[in-house]
mmCIF file of C-alpha atoms in Angstrom:
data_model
loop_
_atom_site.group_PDB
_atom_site.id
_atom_site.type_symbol
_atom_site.label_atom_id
_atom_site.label_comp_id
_atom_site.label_asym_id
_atom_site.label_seq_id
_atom_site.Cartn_x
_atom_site.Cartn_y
_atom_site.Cartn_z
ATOM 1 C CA UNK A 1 145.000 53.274 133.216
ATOM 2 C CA UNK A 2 149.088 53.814 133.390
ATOM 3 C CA UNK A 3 150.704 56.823 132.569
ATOM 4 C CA UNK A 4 154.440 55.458 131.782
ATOM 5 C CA UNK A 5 155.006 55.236 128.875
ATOM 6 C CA UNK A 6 154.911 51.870 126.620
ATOM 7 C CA UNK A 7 152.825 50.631 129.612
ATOM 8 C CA UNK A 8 148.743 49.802 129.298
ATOM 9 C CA UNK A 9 146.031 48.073 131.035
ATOM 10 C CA UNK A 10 144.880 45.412 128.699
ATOM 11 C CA UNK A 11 140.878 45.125 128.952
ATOM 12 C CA UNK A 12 138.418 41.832 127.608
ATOM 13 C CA UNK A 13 137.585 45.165 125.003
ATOM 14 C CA UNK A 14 140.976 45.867 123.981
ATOM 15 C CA UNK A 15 142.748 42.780 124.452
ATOM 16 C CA UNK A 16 142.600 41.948 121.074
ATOM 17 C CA UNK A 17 144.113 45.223 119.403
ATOM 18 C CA UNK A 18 145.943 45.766 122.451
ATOM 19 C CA UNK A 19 147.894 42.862 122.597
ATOM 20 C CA UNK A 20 147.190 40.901 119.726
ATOM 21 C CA UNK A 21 147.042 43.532 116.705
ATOM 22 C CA UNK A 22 150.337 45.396 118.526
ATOM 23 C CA UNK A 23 152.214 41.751 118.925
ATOM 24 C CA UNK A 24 152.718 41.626 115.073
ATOM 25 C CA UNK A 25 154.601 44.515 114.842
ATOM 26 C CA UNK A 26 155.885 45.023 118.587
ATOM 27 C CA UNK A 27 156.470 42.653 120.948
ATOM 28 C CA UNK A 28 153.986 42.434 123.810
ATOM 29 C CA UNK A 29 154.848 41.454 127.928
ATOM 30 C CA UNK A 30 151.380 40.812 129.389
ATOM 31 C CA UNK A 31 151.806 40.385 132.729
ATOM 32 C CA UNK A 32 148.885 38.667 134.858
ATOM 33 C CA UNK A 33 148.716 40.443 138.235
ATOM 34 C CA UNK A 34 146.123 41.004 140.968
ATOM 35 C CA UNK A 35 145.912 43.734 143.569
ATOM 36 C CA UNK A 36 146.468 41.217 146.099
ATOM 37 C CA UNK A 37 149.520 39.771 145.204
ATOM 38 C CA UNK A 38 152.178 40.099 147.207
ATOM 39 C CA UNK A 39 154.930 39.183 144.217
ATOM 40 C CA UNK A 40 153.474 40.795 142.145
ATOM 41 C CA UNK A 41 154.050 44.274 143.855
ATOM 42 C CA UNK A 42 158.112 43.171 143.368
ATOM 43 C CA UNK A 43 157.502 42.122 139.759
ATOM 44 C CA UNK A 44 155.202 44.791 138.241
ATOM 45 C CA UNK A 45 157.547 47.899 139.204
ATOM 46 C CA UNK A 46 160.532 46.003 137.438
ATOM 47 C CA UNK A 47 158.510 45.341 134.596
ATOM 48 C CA UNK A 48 157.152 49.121 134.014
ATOM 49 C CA UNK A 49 160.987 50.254 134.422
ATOM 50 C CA UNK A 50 162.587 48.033 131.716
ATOM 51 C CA UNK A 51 159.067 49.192 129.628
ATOM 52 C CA UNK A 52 160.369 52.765 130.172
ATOM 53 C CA UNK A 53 164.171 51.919 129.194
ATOM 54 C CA UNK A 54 163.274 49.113 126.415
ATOM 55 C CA UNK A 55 161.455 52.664 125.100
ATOM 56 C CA UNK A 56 159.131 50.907 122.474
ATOM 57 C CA UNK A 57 161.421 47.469 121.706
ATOM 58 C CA UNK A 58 158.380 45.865 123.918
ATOM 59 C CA UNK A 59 154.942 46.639 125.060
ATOM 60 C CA UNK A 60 153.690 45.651 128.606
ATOM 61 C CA UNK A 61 150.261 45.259 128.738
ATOM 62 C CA UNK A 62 148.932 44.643 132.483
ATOM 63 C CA UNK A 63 145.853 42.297 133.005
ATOM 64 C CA UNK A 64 144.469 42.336 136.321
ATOM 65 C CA UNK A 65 143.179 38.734 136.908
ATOM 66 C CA UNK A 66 139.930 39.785 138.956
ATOM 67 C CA UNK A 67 138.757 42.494 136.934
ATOM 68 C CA UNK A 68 139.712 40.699 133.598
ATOM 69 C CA UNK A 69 138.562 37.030 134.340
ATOM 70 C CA UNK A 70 137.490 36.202 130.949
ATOM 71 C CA UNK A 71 141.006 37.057 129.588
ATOM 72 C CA UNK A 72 142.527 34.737 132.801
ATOM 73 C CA UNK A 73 140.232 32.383 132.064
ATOM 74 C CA UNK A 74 141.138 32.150 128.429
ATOM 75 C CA UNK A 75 145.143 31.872 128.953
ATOM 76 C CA UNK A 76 144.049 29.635 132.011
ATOM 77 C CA UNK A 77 146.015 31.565 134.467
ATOM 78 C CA UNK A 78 146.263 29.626 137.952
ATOM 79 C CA UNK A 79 148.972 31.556 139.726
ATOM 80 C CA UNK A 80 149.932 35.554 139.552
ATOM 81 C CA UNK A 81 151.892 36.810 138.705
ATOM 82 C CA UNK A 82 152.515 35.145 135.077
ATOM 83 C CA UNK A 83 153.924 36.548 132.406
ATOM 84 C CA UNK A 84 153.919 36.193 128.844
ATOM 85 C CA UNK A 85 155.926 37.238 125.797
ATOM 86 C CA UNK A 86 153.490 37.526 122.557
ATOM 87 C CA UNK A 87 155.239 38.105 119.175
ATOM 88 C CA UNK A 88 153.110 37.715 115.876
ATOM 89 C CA UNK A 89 150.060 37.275 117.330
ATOM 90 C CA UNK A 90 151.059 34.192 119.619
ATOM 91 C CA UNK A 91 152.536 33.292 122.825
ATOM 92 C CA UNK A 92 156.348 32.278 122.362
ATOM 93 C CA UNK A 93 157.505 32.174 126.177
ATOM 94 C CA UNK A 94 156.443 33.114 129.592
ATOM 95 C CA UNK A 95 157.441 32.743 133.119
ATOM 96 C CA UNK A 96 155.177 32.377 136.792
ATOM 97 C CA UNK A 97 155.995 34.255 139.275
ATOM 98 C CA UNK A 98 158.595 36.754 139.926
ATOM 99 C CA UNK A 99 161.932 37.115 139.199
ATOM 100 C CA UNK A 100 165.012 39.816 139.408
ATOM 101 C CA UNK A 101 165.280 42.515 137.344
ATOM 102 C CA UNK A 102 168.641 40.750 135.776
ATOM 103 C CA UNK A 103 166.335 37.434 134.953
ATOM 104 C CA UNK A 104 164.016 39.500 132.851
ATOM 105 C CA UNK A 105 166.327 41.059 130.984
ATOM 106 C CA UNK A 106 167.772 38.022 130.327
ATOM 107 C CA UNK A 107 164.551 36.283 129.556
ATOM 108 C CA UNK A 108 164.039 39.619 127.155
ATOM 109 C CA UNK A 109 167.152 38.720 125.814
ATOM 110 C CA UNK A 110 166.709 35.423 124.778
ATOM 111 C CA UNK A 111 163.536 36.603 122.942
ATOM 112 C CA UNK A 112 165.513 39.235 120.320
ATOM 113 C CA UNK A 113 164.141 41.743 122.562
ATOM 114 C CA UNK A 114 167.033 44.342 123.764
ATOM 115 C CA UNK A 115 167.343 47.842 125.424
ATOM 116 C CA UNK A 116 166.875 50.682 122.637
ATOM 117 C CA UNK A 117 169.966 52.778 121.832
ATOM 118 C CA UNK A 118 169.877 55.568 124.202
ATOM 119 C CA UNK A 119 169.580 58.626 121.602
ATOM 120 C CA UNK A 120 172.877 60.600 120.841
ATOM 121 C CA UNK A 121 172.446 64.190 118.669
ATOM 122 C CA UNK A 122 174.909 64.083 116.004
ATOM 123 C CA UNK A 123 177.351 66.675 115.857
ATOM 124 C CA UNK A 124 177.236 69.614 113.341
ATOM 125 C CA UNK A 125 179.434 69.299 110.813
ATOM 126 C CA UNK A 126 182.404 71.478 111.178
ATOM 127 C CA UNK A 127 183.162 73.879 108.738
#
């Protein structure tokens, strides 16, 4: 289970509401990864960052591939790490394999999905 925040480890049990249910109002990142995977120990750090700093414009659900091998099986995942962007309930884009932190964003990007205004406290009104 992850404790950063907009970050989850998507289960066969919770896949559905997870992922699914959350994807028509947020989009979802589920990234495909394994705990032997030696790209995916580049890729999943850069992921849960821009999770952190998107602050709720995306989910990121993490499936790991031999725990989860009904959910691999059913997006018939033959390489990790692969990632896919689910909006509405369906898979609109993905990539295999890692990339930079600056090719996310800009696959993000291309997807409507952008960094979230940092938050600035208005200023009293002076009297």
């Amino acid at each position: 289970m992850s404790d950063k925040p907009h970050v989850f480890d998507a289960t066969t049990d919770t896949f559905e509401t997870e992922v699914l249910q959350k994807s028509l109002t947020t989009p979802v990142l589920v990234d495909f990864w394994a705990t032997w995977c030696g790209p995916c120990k580049s890729l999943t750090p850069i992921l849960e960052k821009l999770a952190g700093e998107y602050n709720g414009a995306f989910e990121l659900g993490k499936v790991d591939v031999d725990r989860e091998q009904q959910i691999a099986a059913a997006f018939q995942i033959r390489s990790v790490p692969t990632v896919f962007l689910v909006k509405g309930g369906e898979i609109v884009d993905g990539f295999p394999g890692a990339m930079p932190e600056g090719q996310v964003r800009e696959f993000l990007t291309q997807h409507g999905v952008l960094p979230a205004e940092p938050q600035v406290a208005e200023a009293a009104p002076v009297a």
